[in-house]
PDB file of N, CA and C in Angstrom:
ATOM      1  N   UNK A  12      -4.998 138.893-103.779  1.00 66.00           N
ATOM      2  CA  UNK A  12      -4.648 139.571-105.006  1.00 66.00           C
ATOM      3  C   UNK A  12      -3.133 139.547-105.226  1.00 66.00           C
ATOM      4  N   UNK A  13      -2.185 140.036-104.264  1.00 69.00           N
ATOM      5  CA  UNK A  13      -0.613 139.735-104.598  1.00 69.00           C
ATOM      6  C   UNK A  13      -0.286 138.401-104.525  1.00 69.00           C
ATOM      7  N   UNK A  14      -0.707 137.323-104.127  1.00 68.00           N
ATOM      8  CA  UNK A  14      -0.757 136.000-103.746  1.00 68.00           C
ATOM      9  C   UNK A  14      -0.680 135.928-105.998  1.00 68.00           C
ATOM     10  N   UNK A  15      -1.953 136.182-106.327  1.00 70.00           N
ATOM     11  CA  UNK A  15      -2.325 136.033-107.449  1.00 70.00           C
ATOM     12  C   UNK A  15      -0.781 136.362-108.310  1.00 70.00           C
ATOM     13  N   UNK A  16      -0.805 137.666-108.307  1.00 74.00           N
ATOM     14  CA  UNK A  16       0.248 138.419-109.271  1.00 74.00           C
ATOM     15  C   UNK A  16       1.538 137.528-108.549  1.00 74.00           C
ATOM     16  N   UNK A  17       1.909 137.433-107.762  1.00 72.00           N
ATOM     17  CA  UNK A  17       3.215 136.336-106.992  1.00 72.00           C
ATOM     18  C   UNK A  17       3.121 135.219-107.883  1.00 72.00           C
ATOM     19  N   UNK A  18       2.140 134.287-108.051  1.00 75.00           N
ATOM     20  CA  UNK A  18       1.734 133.118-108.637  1.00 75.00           C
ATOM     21  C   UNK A  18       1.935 133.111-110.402  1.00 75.00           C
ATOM     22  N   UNK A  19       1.410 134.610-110.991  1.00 78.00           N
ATOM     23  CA  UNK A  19       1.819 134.793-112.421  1.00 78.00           C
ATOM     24  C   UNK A  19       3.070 134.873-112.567  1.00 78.00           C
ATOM     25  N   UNK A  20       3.780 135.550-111.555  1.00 78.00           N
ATOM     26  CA  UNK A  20       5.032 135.872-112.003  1.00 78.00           C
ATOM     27  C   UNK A  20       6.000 135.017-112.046  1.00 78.00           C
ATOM     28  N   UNK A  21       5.778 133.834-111.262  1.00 76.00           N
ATOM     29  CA  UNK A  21       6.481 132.788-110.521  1.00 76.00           C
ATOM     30  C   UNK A  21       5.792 131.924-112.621  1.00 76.00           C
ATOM     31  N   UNK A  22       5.167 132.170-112.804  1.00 78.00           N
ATOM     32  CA  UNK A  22       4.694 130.931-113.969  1.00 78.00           C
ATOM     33  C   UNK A  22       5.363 131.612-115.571  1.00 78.00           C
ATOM     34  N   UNK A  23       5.778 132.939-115.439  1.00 79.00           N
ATOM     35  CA  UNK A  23       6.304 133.418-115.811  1.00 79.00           C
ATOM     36  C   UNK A  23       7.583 133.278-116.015  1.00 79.00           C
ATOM     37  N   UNK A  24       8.282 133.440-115.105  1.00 80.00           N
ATOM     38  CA  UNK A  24       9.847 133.394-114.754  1.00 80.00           C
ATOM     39  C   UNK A  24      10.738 132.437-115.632  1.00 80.00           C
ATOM     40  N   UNK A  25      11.982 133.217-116.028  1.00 84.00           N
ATOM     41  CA  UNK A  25      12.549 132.139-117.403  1.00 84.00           C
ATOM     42  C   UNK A  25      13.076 130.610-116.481  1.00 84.00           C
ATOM     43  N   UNK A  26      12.995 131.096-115.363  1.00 84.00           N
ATOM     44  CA  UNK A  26      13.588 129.274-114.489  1.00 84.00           C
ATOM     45  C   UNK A  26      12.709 128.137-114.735  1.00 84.00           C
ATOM     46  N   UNK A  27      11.335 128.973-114.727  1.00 85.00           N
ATOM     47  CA  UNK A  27       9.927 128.341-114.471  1.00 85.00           C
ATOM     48  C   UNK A  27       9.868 127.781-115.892  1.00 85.00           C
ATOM     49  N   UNK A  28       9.719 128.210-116.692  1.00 89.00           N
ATOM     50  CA  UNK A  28       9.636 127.958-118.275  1.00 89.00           C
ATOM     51  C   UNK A  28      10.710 127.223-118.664  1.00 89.00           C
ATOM     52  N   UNK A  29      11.446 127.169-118.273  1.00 91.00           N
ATOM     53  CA  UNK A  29      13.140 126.115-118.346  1.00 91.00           C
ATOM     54  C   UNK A  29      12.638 125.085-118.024  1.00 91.00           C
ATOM     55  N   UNK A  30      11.890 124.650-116.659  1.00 90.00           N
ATOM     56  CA  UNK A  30      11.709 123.208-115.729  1.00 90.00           C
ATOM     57  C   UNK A  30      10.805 122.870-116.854  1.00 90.00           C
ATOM     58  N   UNK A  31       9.754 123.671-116.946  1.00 92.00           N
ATOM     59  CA  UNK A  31       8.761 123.161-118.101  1.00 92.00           C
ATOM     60  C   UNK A  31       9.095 122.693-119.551  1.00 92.00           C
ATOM     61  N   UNK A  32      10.226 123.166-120.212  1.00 94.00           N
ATOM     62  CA  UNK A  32      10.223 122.670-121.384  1.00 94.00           C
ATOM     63  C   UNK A  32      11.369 121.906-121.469  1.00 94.00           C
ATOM     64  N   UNK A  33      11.984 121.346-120.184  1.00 93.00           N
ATOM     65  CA  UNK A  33      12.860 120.272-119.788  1.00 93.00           C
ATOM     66  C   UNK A  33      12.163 119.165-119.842  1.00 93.00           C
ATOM     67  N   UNK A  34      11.421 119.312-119.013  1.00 94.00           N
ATOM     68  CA  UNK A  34      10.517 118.249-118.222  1.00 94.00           C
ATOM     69  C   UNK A  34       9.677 117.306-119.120  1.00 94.00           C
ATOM     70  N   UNK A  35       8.988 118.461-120.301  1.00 95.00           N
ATOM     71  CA  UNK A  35       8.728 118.248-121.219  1.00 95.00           C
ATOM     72  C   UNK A  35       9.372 117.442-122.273  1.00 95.00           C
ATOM     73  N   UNK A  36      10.301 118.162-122.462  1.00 95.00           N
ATOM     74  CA  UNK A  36      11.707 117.577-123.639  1.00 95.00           C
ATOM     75  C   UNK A  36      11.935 115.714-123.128  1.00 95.00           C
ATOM     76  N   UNK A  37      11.701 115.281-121.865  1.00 94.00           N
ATOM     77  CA  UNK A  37      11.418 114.294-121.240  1.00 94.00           C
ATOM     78  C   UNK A  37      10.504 113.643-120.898  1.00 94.00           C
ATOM     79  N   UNK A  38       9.236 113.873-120.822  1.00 94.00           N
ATOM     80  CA  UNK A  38       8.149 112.839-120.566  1.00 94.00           C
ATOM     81  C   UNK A  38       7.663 113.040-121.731  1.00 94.00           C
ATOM     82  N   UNK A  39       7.656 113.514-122.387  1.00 96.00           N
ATOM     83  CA  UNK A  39       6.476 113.253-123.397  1.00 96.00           C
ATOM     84  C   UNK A  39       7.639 112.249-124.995  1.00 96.00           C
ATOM     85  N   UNK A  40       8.696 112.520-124.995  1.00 95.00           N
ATOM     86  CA  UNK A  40       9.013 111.234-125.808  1.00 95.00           C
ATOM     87  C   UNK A  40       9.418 109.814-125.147  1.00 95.00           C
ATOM     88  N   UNK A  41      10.017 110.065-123.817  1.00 94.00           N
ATOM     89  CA  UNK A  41       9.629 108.822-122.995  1.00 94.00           C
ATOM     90  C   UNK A  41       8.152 108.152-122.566  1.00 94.00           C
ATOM     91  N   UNK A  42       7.150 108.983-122.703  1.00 94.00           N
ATOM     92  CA  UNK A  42       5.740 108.310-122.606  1.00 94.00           C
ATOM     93  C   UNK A  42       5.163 107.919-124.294  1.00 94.00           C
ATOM     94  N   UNK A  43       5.778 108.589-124.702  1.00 96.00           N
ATOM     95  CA  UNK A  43       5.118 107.543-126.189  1.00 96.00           C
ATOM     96  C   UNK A  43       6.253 106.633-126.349  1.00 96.00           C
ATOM     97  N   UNK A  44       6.868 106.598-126.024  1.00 95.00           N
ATOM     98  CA  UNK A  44       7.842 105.168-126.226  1.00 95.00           C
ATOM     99  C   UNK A  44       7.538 104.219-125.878  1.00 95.00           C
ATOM    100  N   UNK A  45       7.103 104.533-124.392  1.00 94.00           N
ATOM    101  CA  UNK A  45       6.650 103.491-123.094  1.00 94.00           C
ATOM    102  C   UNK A  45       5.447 102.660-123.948  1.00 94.00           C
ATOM    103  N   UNK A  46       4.142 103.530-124.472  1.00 95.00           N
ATOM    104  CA  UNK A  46       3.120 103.383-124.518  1.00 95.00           C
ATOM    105  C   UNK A  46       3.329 102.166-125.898  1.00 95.00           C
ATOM    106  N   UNK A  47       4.168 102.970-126.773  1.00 96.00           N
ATOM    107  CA  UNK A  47       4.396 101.866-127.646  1.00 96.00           C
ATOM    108  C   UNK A  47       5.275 100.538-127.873  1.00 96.00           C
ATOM    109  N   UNK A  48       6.139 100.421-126.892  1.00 96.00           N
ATOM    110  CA  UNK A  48       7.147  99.498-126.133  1.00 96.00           C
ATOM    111  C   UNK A  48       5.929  98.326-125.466  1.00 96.00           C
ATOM    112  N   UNK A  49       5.031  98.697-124.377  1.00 95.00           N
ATOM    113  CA  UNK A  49       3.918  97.979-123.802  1.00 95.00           C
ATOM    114  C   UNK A  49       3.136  97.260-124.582  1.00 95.00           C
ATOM    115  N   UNK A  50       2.652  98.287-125.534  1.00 96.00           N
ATOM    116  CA  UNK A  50       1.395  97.429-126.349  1.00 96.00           C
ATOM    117  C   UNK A  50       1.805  96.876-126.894  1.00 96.00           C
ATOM    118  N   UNK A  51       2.833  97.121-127.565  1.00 96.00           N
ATOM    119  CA  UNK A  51       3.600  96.431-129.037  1.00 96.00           C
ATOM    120  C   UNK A  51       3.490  94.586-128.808  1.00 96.00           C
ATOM    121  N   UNK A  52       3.526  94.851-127.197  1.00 95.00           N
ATOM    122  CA  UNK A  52       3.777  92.576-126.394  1.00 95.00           C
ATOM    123  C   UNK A  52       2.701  92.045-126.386  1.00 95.00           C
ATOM    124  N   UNK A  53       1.601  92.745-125.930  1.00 95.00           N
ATOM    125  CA  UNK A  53       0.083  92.177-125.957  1.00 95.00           C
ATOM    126  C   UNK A  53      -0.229  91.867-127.483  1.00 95.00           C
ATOM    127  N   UNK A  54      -0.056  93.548-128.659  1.00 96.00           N
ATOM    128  CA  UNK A  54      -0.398  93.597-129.836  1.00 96.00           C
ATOM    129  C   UNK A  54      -0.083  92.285-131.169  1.00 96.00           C
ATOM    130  N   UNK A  55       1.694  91.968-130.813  1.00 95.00           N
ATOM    131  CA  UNK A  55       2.295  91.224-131.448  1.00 95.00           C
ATOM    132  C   UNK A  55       1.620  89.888-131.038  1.00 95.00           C
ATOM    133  N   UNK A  56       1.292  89.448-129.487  1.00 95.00           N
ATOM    134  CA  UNK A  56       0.770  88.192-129.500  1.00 95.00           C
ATOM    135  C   UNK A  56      -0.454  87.714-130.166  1.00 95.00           C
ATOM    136  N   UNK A  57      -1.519  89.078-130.185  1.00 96.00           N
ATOM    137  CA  UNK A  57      -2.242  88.406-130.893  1.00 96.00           C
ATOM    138  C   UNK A  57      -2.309  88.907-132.109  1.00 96.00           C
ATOM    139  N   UNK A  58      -1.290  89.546-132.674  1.00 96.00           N
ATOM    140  CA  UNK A  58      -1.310  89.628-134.194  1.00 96.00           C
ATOM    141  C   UNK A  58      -0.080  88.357-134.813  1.00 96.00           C
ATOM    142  N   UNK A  59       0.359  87.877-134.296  1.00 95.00           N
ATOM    143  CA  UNK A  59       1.169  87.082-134.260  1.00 95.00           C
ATOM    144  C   UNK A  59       2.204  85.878-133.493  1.00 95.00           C
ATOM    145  N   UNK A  60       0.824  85.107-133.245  1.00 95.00           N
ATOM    146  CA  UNK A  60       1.276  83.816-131.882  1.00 95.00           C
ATOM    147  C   UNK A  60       1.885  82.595-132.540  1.00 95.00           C
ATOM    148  N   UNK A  61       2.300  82.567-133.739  1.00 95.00           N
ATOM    149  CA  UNK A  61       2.625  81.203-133.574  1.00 95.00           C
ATOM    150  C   UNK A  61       4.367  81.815-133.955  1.00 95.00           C
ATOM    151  N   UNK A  62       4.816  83.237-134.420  1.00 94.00           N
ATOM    152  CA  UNK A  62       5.784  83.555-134.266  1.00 94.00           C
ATOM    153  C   UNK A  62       6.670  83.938-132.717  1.00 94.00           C
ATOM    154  N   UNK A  63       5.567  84.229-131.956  1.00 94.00           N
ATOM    155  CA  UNK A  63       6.205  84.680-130.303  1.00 94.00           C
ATOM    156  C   UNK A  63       6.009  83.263-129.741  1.00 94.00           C
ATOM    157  N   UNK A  64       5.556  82.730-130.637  1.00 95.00           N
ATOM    158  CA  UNK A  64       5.650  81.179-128.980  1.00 95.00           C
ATOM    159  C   UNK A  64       6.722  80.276-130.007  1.00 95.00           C
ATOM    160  N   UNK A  65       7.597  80.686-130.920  1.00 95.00           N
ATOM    161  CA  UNK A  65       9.056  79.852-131.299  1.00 95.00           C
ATOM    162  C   UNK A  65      10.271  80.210-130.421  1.00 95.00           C
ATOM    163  N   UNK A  66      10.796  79.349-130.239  1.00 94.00           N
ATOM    164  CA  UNK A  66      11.983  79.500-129.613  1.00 94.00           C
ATOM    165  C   UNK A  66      12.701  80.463-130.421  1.00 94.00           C
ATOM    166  N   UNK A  67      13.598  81.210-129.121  1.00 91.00           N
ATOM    167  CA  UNK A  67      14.726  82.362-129.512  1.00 91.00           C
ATOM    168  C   UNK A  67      15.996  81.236-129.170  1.00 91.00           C
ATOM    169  N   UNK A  68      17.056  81.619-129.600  1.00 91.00           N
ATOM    170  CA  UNK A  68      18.345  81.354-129.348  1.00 91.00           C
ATOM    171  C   UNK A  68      18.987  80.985-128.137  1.00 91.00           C
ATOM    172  N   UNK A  69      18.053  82.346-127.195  1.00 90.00           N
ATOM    173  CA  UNK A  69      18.309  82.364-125.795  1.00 90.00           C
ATOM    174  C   UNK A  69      17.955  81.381-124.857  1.00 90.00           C
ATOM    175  N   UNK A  70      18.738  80.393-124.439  1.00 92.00           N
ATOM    176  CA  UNK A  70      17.646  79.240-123.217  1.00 92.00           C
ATOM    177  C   UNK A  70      16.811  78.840-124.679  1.00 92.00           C
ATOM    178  N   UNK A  71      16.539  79.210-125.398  1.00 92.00           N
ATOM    179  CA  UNK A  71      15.290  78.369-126.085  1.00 92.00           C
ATOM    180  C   UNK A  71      14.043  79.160-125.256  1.00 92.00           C
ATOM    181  N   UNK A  72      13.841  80.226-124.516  1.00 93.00           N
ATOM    182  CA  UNK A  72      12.916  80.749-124.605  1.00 93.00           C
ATOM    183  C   UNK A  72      11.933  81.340-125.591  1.00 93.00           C
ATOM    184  N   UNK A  73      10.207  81.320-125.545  1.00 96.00           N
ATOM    185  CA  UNK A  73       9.792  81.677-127.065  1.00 96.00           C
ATOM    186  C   UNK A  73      10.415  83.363-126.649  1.00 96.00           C
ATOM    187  N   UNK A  74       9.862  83.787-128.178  1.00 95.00           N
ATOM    188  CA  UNK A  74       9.939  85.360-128.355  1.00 95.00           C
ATOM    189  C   UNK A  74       9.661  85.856-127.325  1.00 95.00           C
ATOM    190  N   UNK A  75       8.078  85.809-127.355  1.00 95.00           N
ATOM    191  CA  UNK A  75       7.489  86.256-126.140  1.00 95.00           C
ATOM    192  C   UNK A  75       7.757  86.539-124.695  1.00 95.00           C
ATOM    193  N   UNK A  76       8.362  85.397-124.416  1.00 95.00           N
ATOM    194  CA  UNK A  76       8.567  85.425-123.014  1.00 95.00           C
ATOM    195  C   UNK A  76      10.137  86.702-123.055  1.00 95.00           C
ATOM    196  N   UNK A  77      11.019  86.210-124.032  1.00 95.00           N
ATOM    197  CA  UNK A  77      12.190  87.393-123.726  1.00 95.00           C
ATOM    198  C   UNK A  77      11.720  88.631-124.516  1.00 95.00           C
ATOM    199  N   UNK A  78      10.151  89.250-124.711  1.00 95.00           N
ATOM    200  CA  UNK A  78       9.759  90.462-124.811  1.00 95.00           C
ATOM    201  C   UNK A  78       9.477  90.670-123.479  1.00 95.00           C
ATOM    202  N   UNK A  79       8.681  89.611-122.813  1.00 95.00           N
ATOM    203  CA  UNK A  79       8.413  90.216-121.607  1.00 95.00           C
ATOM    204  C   UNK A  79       9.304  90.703-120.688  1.00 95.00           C
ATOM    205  N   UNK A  80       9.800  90.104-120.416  1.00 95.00           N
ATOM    206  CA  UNK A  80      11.225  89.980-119.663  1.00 95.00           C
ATOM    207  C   UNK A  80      11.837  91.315-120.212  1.00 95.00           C
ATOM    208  N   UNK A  81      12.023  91.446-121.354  1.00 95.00           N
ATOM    209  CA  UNK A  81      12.985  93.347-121.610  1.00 95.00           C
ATOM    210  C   UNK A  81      12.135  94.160-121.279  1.00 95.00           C
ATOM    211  N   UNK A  82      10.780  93.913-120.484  1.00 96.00           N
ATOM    212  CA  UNK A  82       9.945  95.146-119.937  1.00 96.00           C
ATOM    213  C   UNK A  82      10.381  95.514-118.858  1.00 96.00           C
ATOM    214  N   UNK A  83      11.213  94.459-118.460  1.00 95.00           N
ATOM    215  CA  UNK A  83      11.658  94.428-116.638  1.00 95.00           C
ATOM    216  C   UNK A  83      12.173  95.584-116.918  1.00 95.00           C
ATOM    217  N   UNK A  84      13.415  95.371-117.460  1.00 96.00           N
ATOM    218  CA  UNK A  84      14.652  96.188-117.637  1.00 96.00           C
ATOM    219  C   UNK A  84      14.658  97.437-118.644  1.00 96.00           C
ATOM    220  N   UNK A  85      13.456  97.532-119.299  1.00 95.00           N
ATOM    221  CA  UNK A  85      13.613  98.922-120.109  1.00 95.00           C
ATOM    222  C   UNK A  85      12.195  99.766-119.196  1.00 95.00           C
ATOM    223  N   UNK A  86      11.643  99.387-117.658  1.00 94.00           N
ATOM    224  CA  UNK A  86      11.276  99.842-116.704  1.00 94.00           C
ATOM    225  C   UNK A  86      12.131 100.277-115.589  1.00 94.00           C
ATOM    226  N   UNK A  87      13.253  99.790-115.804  1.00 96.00           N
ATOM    227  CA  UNK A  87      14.454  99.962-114.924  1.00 96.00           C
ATOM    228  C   UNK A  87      15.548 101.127-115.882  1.00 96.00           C
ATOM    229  N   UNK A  88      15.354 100.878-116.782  1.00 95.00           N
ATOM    230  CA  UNK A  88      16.173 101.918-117.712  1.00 95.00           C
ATOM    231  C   UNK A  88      15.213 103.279-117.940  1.00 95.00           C
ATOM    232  N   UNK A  89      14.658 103.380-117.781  1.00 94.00           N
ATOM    233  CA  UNK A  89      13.481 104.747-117.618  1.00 94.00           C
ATOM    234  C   UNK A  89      13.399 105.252-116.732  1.00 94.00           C
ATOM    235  N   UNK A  90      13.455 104.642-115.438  1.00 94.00           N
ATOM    236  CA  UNK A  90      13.264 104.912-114.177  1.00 94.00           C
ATOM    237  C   UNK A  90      14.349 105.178-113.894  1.00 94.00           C
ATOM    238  N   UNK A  91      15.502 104.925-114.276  1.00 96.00           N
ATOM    239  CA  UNK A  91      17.165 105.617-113.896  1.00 96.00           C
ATOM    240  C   UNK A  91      17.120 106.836-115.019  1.00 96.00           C
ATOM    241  N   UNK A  92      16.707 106.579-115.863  1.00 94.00           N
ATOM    242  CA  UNK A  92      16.689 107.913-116.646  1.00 94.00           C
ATOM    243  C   UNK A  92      16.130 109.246-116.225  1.00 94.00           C
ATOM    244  N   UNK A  93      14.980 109.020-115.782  1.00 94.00           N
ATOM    245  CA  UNK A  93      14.199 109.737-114.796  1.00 94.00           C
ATOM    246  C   UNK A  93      14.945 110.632-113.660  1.00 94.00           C
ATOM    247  N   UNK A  94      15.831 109.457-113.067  1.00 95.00           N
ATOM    248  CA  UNK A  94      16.235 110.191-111.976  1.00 95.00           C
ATOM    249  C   UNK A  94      17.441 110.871-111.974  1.00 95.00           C
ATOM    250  N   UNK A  95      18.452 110.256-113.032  1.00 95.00           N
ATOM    251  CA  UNK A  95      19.223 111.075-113.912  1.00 95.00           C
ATOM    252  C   UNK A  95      19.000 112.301-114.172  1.00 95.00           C
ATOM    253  N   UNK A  96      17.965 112.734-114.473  1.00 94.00           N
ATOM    254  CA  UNK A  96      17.128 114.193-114.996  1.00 94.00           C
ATOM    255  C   UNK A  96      16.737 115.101-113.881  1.00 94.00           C
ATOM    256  N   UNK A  97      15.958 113.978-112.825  1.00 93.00           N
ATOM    257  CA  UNK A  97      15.324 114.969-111.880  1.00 93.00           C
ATOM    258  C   UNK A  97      16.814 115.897-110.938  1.00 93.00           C
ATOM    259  N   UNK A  98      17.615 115.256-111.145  1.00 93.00           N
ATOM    260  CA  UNK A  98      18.670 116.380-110.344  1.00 93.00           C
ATOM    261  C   UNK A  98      18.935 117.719-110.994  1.00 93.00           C
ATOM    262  N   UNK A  99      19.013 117.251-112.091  1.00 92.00           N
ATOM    263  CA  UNK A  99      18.541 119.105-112.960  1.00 92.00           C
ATOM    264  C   UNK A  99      17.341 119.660-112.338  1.00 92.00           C
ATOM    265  N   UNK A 100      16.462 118.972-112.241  1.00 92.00           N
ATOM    266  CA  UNK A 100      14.787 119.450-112.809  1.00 92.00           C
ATOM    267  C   UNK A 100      14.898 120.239-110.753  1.00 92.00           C
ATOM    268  N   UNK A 101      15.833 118.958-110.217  1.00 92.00           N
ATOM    269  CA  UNK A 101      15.726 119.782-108.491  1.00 92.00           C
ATOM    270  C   UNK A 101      16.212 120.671-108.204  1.00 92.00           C
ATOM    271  N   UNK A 102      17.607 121.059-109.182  1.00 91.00           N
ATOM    272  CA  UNK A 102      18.435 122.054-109.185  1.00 91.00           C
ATOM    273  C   UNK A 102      17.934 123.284-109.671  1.00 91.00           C
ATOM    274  N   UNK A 103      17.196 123.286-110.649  1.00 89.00           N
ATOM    275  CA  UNK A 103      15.769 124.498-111.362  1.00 89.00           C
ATOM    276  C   UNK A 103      14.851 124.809-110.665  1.00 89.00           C
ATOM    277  N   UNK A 104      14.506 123.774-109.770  1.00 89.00           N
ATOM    278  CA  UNK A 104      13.601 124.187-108.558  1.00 89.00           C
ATOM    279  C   UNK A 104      14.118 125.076-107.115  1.00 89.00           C
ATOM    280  N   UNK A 105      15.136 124.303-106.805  1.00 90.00           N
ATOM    281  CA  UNK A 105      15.860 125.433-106.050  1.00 90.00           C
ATOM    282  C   UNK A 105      16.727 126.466-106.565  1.00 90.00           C
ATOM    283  N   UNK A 106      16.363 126.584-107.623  1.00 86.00           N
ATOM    284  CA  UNK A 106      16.865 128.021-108.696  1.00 86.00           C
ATOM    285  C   UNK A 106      15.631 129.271-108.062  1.00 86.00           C
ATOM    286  N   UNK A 107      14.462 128.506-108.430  1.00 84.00           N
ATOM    287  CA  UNK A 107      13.082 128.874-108.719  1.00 84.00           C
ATOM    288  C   UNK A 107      12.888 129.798-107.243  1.00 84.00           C
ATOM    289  N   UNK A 108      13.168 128.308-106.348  1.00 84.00           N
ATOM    290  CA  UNK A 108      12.490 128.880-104.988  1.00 84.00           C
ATOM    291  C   UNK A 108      13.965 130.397-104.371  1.00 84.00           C
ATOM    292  N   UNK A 109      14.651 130.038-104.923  1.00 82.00           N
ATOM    293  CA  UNK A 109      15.922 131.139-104.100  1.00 82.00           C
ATOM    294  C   UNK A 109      15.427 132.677-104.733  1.00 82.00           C
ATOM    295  N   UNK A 110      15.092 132.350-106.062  1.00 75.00           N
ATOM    296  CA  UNK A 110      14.640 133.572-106.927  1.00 75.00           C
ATOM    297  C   UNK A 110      13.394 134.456-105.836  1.00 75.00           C
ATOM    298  N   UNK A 111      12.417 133.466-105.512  1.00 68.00           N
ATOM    299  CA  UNK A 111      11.532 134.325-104.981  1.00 68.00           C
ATOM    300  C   UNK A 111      11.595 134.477-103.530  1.00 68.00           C
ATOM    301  N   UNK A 112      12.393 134.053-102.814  1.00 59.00           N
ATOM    302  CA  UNK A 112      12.362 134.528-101.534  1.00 59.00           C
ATOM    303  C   UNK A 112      13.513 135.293-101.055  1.00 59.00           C
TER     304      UNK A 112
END
């Protein structure tokens, strides 16, 4: 039962509600980005293959291939973003945990 009320209060707490609408403020417009960044390479090829298989400027690679290729790196740019953040999000956590013990 205090385990319980410990557990509300802890979900309660303005630190707790901070990590959450941080965390938030962060995955959820970085996951619809992602989601639409991904499909957009499959979607475009087959809504449009004889435009992704022309050469770009670059090397003369088609479209396509230098869409694929910016997945590398805007997977690498998310993933530093990420961790950019989580030092807050660790610093709120050991906010969190000092609060209750």
């Amino acid at each position: 039962m205090q385990h319980d009320r410990d557990i509300h209060m802890l979900l309660q707490s303005e630190a707790f509600v901070q990590l959450r609408r941080e965390k938030r403020r962060l995955i959820v417009p970085s996951l619809l980005f992602i989601i639409v960044f991904y499909f957009s390479l499959p979607l475009s090829v087959w809504l449009f293959p004889a435009q992704m298989m022309q050469a770009s400027p670059v090397m003369g690679l088609p479209w396509g291939w230098l869409y694929a290729f910016s997945q590398f790196v805007m997977t690498f740019c998310v993933g530093w973003l990420y961790w950019r953040r989580s030092k807050r999000f660790d610093r709120l956590v050991e906010q969190i945990k000092g609060s209750q013990g």
